[in-house]
Amino acid sequence: MVETSPTLPPLRIGTRRSNLAVVQAEGIRDSLEKIAPERSYEIEALRTLGDRDQLTALYDFGAKSLWTTELEEKLVSGELDVIVHCLKDMPTTLPDTCELAAIPPRDNPRDALIVKSGLPYTSLKDLPEGAVVGTSSVRRSAQLRRLYPYLRFANIRGNVETRLAKLDNPDSEYTCIIMSAAGLERVGLKYRINQYLRSKDGGILHAVGQGALGLEIRKGDTQTQELLDQLADSKSTLACLAERSLMRTLEGGCSVPIGVETEWIRSDDLKITAIVVSLDGSESVEDTVEARVQSVDEATALGKEMAARLIKAGAEAILKDININRPSKD
Ligand SMILES: NCc1[nH]cc(CCC(=O)O)c1CC(=O)O
């Protein structure tokens, strides 16, 4: 007689209910099926507060956890085993019942310019005076205001497909929008990207963790941790942890204009560049630092060092001013 090992229950993968979130969760499920084909996997896509409320501007939500709280409750209660997040939507400090188990290989971290269909512009510098950039991200608008003071800005909310539809509507005010390149590429919309933006091209730095996924588990769930270890990418992990350490030290939420870029030079040296910009773009501090990074502690230390340099250059005054002038929730 053949002994059958006790079968594990299906691993329950939770995510938000946007097309992008589901595509991401399916990608993780497919990778897990290759690594551990004996196990079965289920995806549960949940509508979160951030998905339901499309009207409140992002900076009015205050806490960054609008995408994560409801999923974490299900994780802690055992209804889910892992949550697949966009890393940039994850608060830098998690509830102490949960932990960040793994960061898989990062996709393109850059922002992308998408121009309204039918308009001839192909880069930020082509945009005429008064052109309207659709974005609800103060990180994006503050950096653009600094470099292109003649542009105008309007909020835009909704998932990737909704934003593109709003852009292309001939009656909408938008000339262009800025979205994450990774988000567009994952849902098959790479062809809509007119320009990839970065410090050397267009001049704007991306968000902390942009282009990476974060896999969150119940604290102490070693079985799921060991499974997810096999999806982790050490270079992506260390770079993203350095970025998150910078953000945590500056105490910025998703709505604080901190732009960042990390780049591996030689095999173990990480270069980090970061900028903090006032909402109107009139003030900014920027710096670059480089260090050997071979461990989580060294990544964290590099992020802290970057934050210390920005604070020394005046970042605190800019951030304090932003918090005072932030529109209230009511
Ligand atoms: N702001 C919301 C958000 N969070 C993660 C992504 C896309 C995926 C990623 O960049 O990791 C997006 C959309 C966007 O910024 O265009």
Coordinates of C-alpha atoms and ligand atoms in Angstrom, one line a residue:
M1 CA 0.0 0.0 0.0
V2 CA 1.2 3.5 -0.8
E3 CA 1.4 5.9 2.1
T4 CA -0.1 9.2 1.3
S5 CA 1.4 12.2 3.1
P6 CA -1.2 14.4 4.7
T7 CA -2.3 16.9 2.1
L8 CA -1.9 20.5 3.0
P9 CA -5.0 22.8 2.6
P10 CA -4.9 25.1 -0.4
L11 CA -2.7 28.2 0.1
R12 CA -5.0 31.1 0.1
I13 CA -3.6 34.2 -1.8
G14 CA -5.4 37.5 -1.1
T15 CA -5.2 40.6 -3.2
R16 CA -7.2 43.7 -4.2
R17 CA -9.9 43.4 -6.8
S18 CA -8.4 45.5 -9.6
N19 CA -7.3 43.9 -12.8
L20 CA -3.6 44.8 -12.0
A21 CA -3.8 43.2 -8.5
V22 CA -5.4 40.0 -9.9
V23 CA -2.8 39.7 -12.7
Q24 CA 0.0 40.1 -10.0
A25 CA -1.6 37.5 -7.7
E26 CA -1.9 35.1 -10.7
G27 CA 1.7 35.6 -11.5
I28 CA 2.7 34.7 -7.9
R29 CA 0.4 31.7 -8.0
D30 CA 1.9 30.5 -11.3
S31 CA 5.4 30.8 -9.8
L32 CA 4.3 28.8 -6.7
E33 CA 2.8 26.1 -8.8
K34 CA 6.1 25.6 -10.4
I35 CA 8.0 25.5 -7.2
A36 CA 5.5 23.5 -5.2
P37 CA 3.2 21.7 -7.6
E38 CA 1.9 19.3 -4.9
R39 CA 0.1 22.1 -3.2
S40 CA -3.1 23.8 -4.5
Y41 CA -3.6 27.6 -4.6
E42 CA -6.7 29.8 -4.4
I43 CA -6.9 33.5 -5.1
E44 CA -9.3 35.7 -3.2
A45 CA -9.7 39.2 -4.7
L46 CA -11.2 41.7 -2.2
R47 CA -12.5 45.2 -2.7
T48 CA -10.7 47.4 -0.2
L49 CA -11.5 50.9 1.1
G50 CA -9.1 52.5 -1.4
D51 CA -10.9 50.7 -4.3
R52 CA -14.4 51.7 -3.0
D53 CA -13.7 55.4 -2.4
Q54 CA -12.7 56.8 -5.8
L55 CA -13.5 60.4 -4.8
T56 CA -11.4 61.3 -1.9
A57 CA -8.0 62.5 -3.1
L58 CA -5.2 60.2 -2.0
Y59 CA -3.6 62.7 0.2
D60 CA -6.9 63.1 2.2
F61 CA -6.9 59.5 3.4
G62 CA -4.1 60.3 5.8
A63 CA -2.8 56.8 6.8
K64 CA -1.3 54.8 4.0
S65 CA -3.1 51.6 5.0
L66 CA -6.3 52.1 2.9
W67 CA -5.2 49.3 0.6
T68 CA -4.0 46.9 3.3
T69 CA -6.1 46.9 6.5
E70 CA -9.0 44.7 5.4
L71 CA -6.7 42.1 3.8
E72 CA -4.5 42.0 6.9
E73 CA -7.5 41.2 9.1
K74 CA -8.2 38.2 6.9
L75 CA -4.6 37.2 7.0
V76 CA -4.5 37.3 10.8
S77 CA -7.8 35.4 11.2
G78 CA -6.4 32.6 9.0
E79 CA -8.8 33.2 6.0
L80 CA -5.8 34.1 3.9
D81 CA -2.2 32.8 4.0
V82 CA -0.4 35.4 1.9
I83 CA -1.3 38.9 0.6
V84 CA 0.2 40.0 -2.8
H85 CA 0.7 43.8 -2.6
C86 CA 2.3 46.4 -4.7
L87 CA 5.2 47.1 -2.4
K88 CA 4.7 50.8 -2.8
D89 CA 1.2 50.6 -1.3
M90 CA 2.5 48.8 1.8
P91 CA 3.1 51.0 4.9
T92 CA 6.7 51.0 5.9
T93 CA 5.7 49.8 9.4
L94 CA 3.4 46.7 9.4
P95 CA 1.1 45.6 12.2
D96 CA 3.1 43.4 14.6
T97 CA 0.8 40.4 13.7
C98 CA 2.1 40.5 10.1
E99 CA 5.4 40.5 8.3
L100 CA 6.9 41.1 4.9
A101 CA 7.9 37.6 3.9
A102 CA 9.5 38.2 0.4
I103 CA 10.1 40.6 -2.4
P104 CA 10.3 38.9 -5.8
P105 CA 12.4 40.2 -8.7
R106 CA 11.4 43.8 -9.2
D107 CA 9.9 45.0 -12.5
N108 CA 10.6 48.4 -14.1
P109 CA 10.5 50.9 -11.2
R110 CA 10.1 54.0 -13.3
D111 CA 7.2 56.3 -13.9
A112 CA 5.8 56.6 -17.4
L113 CA 4.2 59.4 -19.4
I114 CA 1.1 58.6 -21.3
V115 CA -0.3 61.2 -23.7
K116 CA -4.0 61.5 -24.7
S117 CA -4.5 59.5 -27.8
G118 CA -4.4 61.7 -30.9
L119 CA -2.1 64.3 -29.4
P120 CA 1.4 64.6 -30.9
Y121 CA 3.5 64.9 -27.8
T122 CA 6.0 62.2 -27.0
S123 CA 7.9 63.5 -24.0
L124 CA 7.5 65.9 -21.0
K125 CA 9.5 68.6 -22.8
D126 CA 7.1 68.6 -25.7
L127 CA 4.2 69.6 -23.6
P128 CA 2.9 73.1 -24.2
E129 CA 2.3 75.8 -21.6
G130 CA -0.9 75.0 -19.7
A131 CA -1.0 71.3 -20.6
V132 CA -2.8 69.4 -17.9
V133 CA -1.1 66.5 -16.2
G134 CA -3.4 64.0 -14.6
T135 CA -2.0 62.6 -11.4
S136 CA -3.1 62.4 -7.7
S137 CA 0.4 61.8 -6.5
V138 CA 2.0 64.8 -4.9
R139 CA 5.4 63.1 -5.4
R140 CA 4.8 63.3 -9.1
S141 CA 3.2 66.8 -9.3
A142 CA 5.7 68.4 -6.9
Q143 CA 8.7 67.1 -8.9
L144 CA 7.1 68.1 -12.2
R145 CA 6.1 71.6 -10.9
R146 CA 9.8 72.1 -10.0
L147 CA 11.0 71.3 -13.5
Y148 CA 8.1 72.3 -15.7
P149 CA 6.4 75.3 -13.8
Y150 CA 4.3 76.1 -16.8
L151 CA 2.3 72.8 -16.6
R152 CA -1.0 72.5 -14.8
F153 CA -2.2 69.5 -12.7
A154 CA -5.5 67.8 -12.1
N155 CA -6.4 64.8 -9.9
I156 CA -7.2 61.5 -11.5
R157 CA -8.3 58.4 -9.6
G158 CA -9.3 54.8 -10.5
N159 CA -7.5 51.7 -11.6
V160 CA -5.1 51.7 -14.6
E161 CA -7.8 51.1 -17.2
T162 CA -10.1 53.7 -15.8
R163 CA -7.4 56.3 -15.8
L164 CA -6.6 55.6 -19.4
A165 CA -10.2 55.9 -20.4
K166 CA -10.5 59.2 -18.5
L167 CA -7.4 60.5 -20.3
D168 CA -8.6 59.5 -23.8
N169 CA -12.1 60.9 -23.3
P170 CA -12.0 63.9 -25.7
D171 CA -14.1 65.9 -23.2
S172 CA -11.6 65.4 -20.4
E173 CA -9.2 68.1 -19.4
Y174 CA -6.1 65.9 -19.3
T175 CA -3.3 66.3 -21.8
C176 CA -1.4 63.4 -20.3
I177 CA -1.1 61.3 -17.2
I178 CA 1.8 59.7 -15.3
M179 CA 1.5 56.1 -14.1
S180 CA 3.9 53.4 -13.1
A181 CA 5.6 51.7 -16.0
A182 CA 5.4 48.3 -14.2
G183 CA 1.6 48.6 -13.7
L184 CA 1.0 49.4 -17.4
E185 CA 3.4 46.6 -18.6
R186 CA 1.8 44.0 -16.4
V187 CA -1.7 44.5 -17.8
G188 CA -0.5 44.6 -21.5
L189 CA -0.5 48.4 -21.9
K190 CA 3.2 48.9 -22.5
Y191 CA 2.3 50.2 -26.0
R192 CA 0.7 53.3 -24.4
I193 CA 3.9 54.5 -22.8
N194 CA 5.3 57.5 -24.5
Q195 CA 8.3 58.2 -22.3
Y196 CA 10.0 56.4 -19.4
L197 CA 10.9 58.9 -16.7
R198 CA 13.9 59.0 -14.4
S199 CA 16.4 61.5 -13.1
K200 CA 18.3 61.5 -16.3
D201 CA 15.2 61.5 -18.6
G202 CA 12.3 63.7 -17.8
G203 CA 13.8 64.5 -14.4
I204 CA 11.5 62.7 -11.9
L205 CA 12.4 60.0 -9.4
H206 CA 10.0 57.1 -8.7
A207 CA 8.2 56.1 -5.5
V208 CA 9.7 54.0 -2.8
G209 CA 9.2 50.3 -3.7
Q210 CA 7.7 51.1 -7.1
G211 CA 7.7 48.2 -9.5
A212 CA 8.1 45.6 -6.8
L213 CA 5.7 43.2 -5.2
G214 CA 5.6 42.6 -1.4
L215 CA 4.4 39.2 -0.1
E216 CA 2.9 39.6 3.4
I217 CA 2.2 36.7 5.8
R218 CA 1.1 36.1 9.4
K219 CA 4.0 36.7 11.7
G220 CA 5.6 33.3 12.6
D221 CA 4.0 31.3 9.8
T222 CA 7.3 29.6 9.0
Q223 CA 5.7 27.1 6.6
T224 CA 4.5 29.9 4.2
Q225 CA 7.7 31.8 4.8
E226 CA 9.8 28.9 3.6
L227 CA 7.7 28.5 0.5
L228 CA 7.9 32.2 -0.3
D229 CA 11.7 32.3 0.3
Q230 CA 12.0 30.6 -3.0
L231 CA 10.4 33.6 -4.8
A232 CA 12.6 36.2 -3.1
D233 CA 15.2 38.1 -5.1
S234 CA 18.0 39.3 -2.9
K235 CA 19.1 42.3 -5.0
S236 CA 15.5 43.6 -5.4
T237 CA 14.9 42.9 -1.7
L238 CA 18.0 44.9 -0.5
A239 CA 17.3 47.8 -2.8
C240 CA 13.7 48.0 -1.8
L241 CA 14.5 47.7 1.9
A242 CA 17.0 50.6 1.6
E243 CA 14.3 52.7 0.0
R244 CA 11.7 51.7 2.7
S245 CA 14.3 52.5 5.4
L246 CA 14.7 56.0 3.9
M247 CA 10.9 56.5 3.8
R248 CA 10.4 55.2 7.4
T249 CA 13.2 57.5 8.7
L250 CA 11.6 60.5 7.0
E251 CA 8.2 59.4 8.2
G252 CA 6.7 60.0 4.9
G253 CA 3.4 58.4 3.8
C254 CA 2.4 57.6 0.2
S255 CA 1.3 61.2 -0.2
V256 CA 4.7 62.7 0.8
P257 CA 6.8 63.9 -2.1
I258 CA 9.9 61.6 -1.7
G259 CA 11.3 60.4 -5.0
V260 CA 14.0 57.8 -5.1
E261 CA 16.2 55.7 -7.4
T262 CA 18.5 52.8 -6.5
E263 CA 21.0 51.2 -8.7
W264 CA 23.5 48.4 -8.2
I265 CA 27.0 49.3 -9.3
R266 CA 29.5 46.6 -9.4
S267 CA 28.1 43.5 -7.7
D268 CA 27.5 44.6 -4.1
D269 CA 27.5 48.4 -4.1
L270 CA 24.1 50.1 -4.0
K271 CA 23.8 53.7 -5.1
I272 CA 20.7 55.6 -3.8
T273 CA 19.5 59.0 -5.0
A274 CA 16.6 60.7 -3.3
I275 CA 14.7 64.0 -3.5
V276 CA 12.2 65.7 -1.2
V277 CA 10.2 68.5 -2.9
S278 CA 7.8 71.1 -1.5
L279 CA 4.2 70.8 -2.9
D280 CA 4.6 73.8 -5.2
G281 CA 8.0 72.6 -6.4
S282 CA 9.8 75.8 -5.2
E283 CA 12.0 74.0 -2.7
S284 CA 13.8 70.7 -2.9
V285 CA 16.7 68.8 -1.4
E286 CA 18.4 66.0 -3.3
D287 CA 21.4 63.8 -2.6
T288 CA 23.1 60.6 -3.7
V289 CA 25.0 58.1 -1.5
E290 CA 26.6 54.8 -2.2
A291 CA 27.6 51.9 0.0
R292 CA 28.4 48.2 0.1
V293 CA 25.1 46.4 0.8
Q294 CA 25.1 42.7 1.4
S295 CA 22.6 42.3 4.3
V296 CA 19.3 43.7 5.4
D297 CA 21.1 45.7 8.2
E298 CA 23.4 47.3 5.6
A299 CA 20.4 48.1 3.4
T300 CA 18.6 49.7 6.3
A301 CA 21.7 51.6 7.3
L302 CA 22.0 53.0 3.8
G303 CA 18.4 54.2 3.8
K304 CA 19.0 55.9 7.2
E305 CA 22.2 57.5 5.9
M306 CA 20.3 58.9 2.9
A307 CA 17.5 60.3 5.2
A308 CA 20.1 61.9 7.5
R309 CA 21.7 63.6 4.6
L310 CA 18.4 64.9 3.3
I311 CA 17.4 66.1 6.8
K312 CA 20.8 67.9 7.1
A313 CA 20.1 69.6 3.8
G314 CA 16.7 70.9 4.9
A315 CA 14.2 68.1 4.2
E316 CA 12.5 68.4 7.6
A317 CA 11.4 72.0 7.0
I318 CA 9.9 70.9 3.7
L319 CA 8.1 67.9 5.2
K320 CA 6.8 69.9 8.2
D321 CA 5.4 72.5 5.9
I322 CA 3.6 69.9 3.8
N323 CA 2.0 68.4 6.9
I324 CA 0.8 71.8 8.1
N325 CA -0.6 72.7 4.7
R326 CA -2.1 69.3 3.9
P327 CA -5.9 69.6 3.2
S328 CA -7.9 68.2 6.0
K329 CA -9.9 65.0 5.7
D330 CA -13.2 67.0 6.2
Ligands
LIG1 N1 -0.5 54.5 -6.9 C1 -1.2 53.3 -7.0 C2 -0.3 52.2 -7.5 N2 0.3 51.3 -6.7 C3 1.1 50.5 -7.4 C4 0.9 50.8 -8.8 C5 1.5 50.1 -9.9 C6 2.5 49.0 -9.6 C7 3.8 49.5 -9.1 O1 4.3 50.5 -9.5 O2 4.4 48.8 -8.2 C8 0.0 51.9 -8.8 C9 -0.4 52.6 -10.0 C10 0.5 53.7 -10.5 O3 1.2 54.3 -9.7 O4 0.4 54.0 -11.7

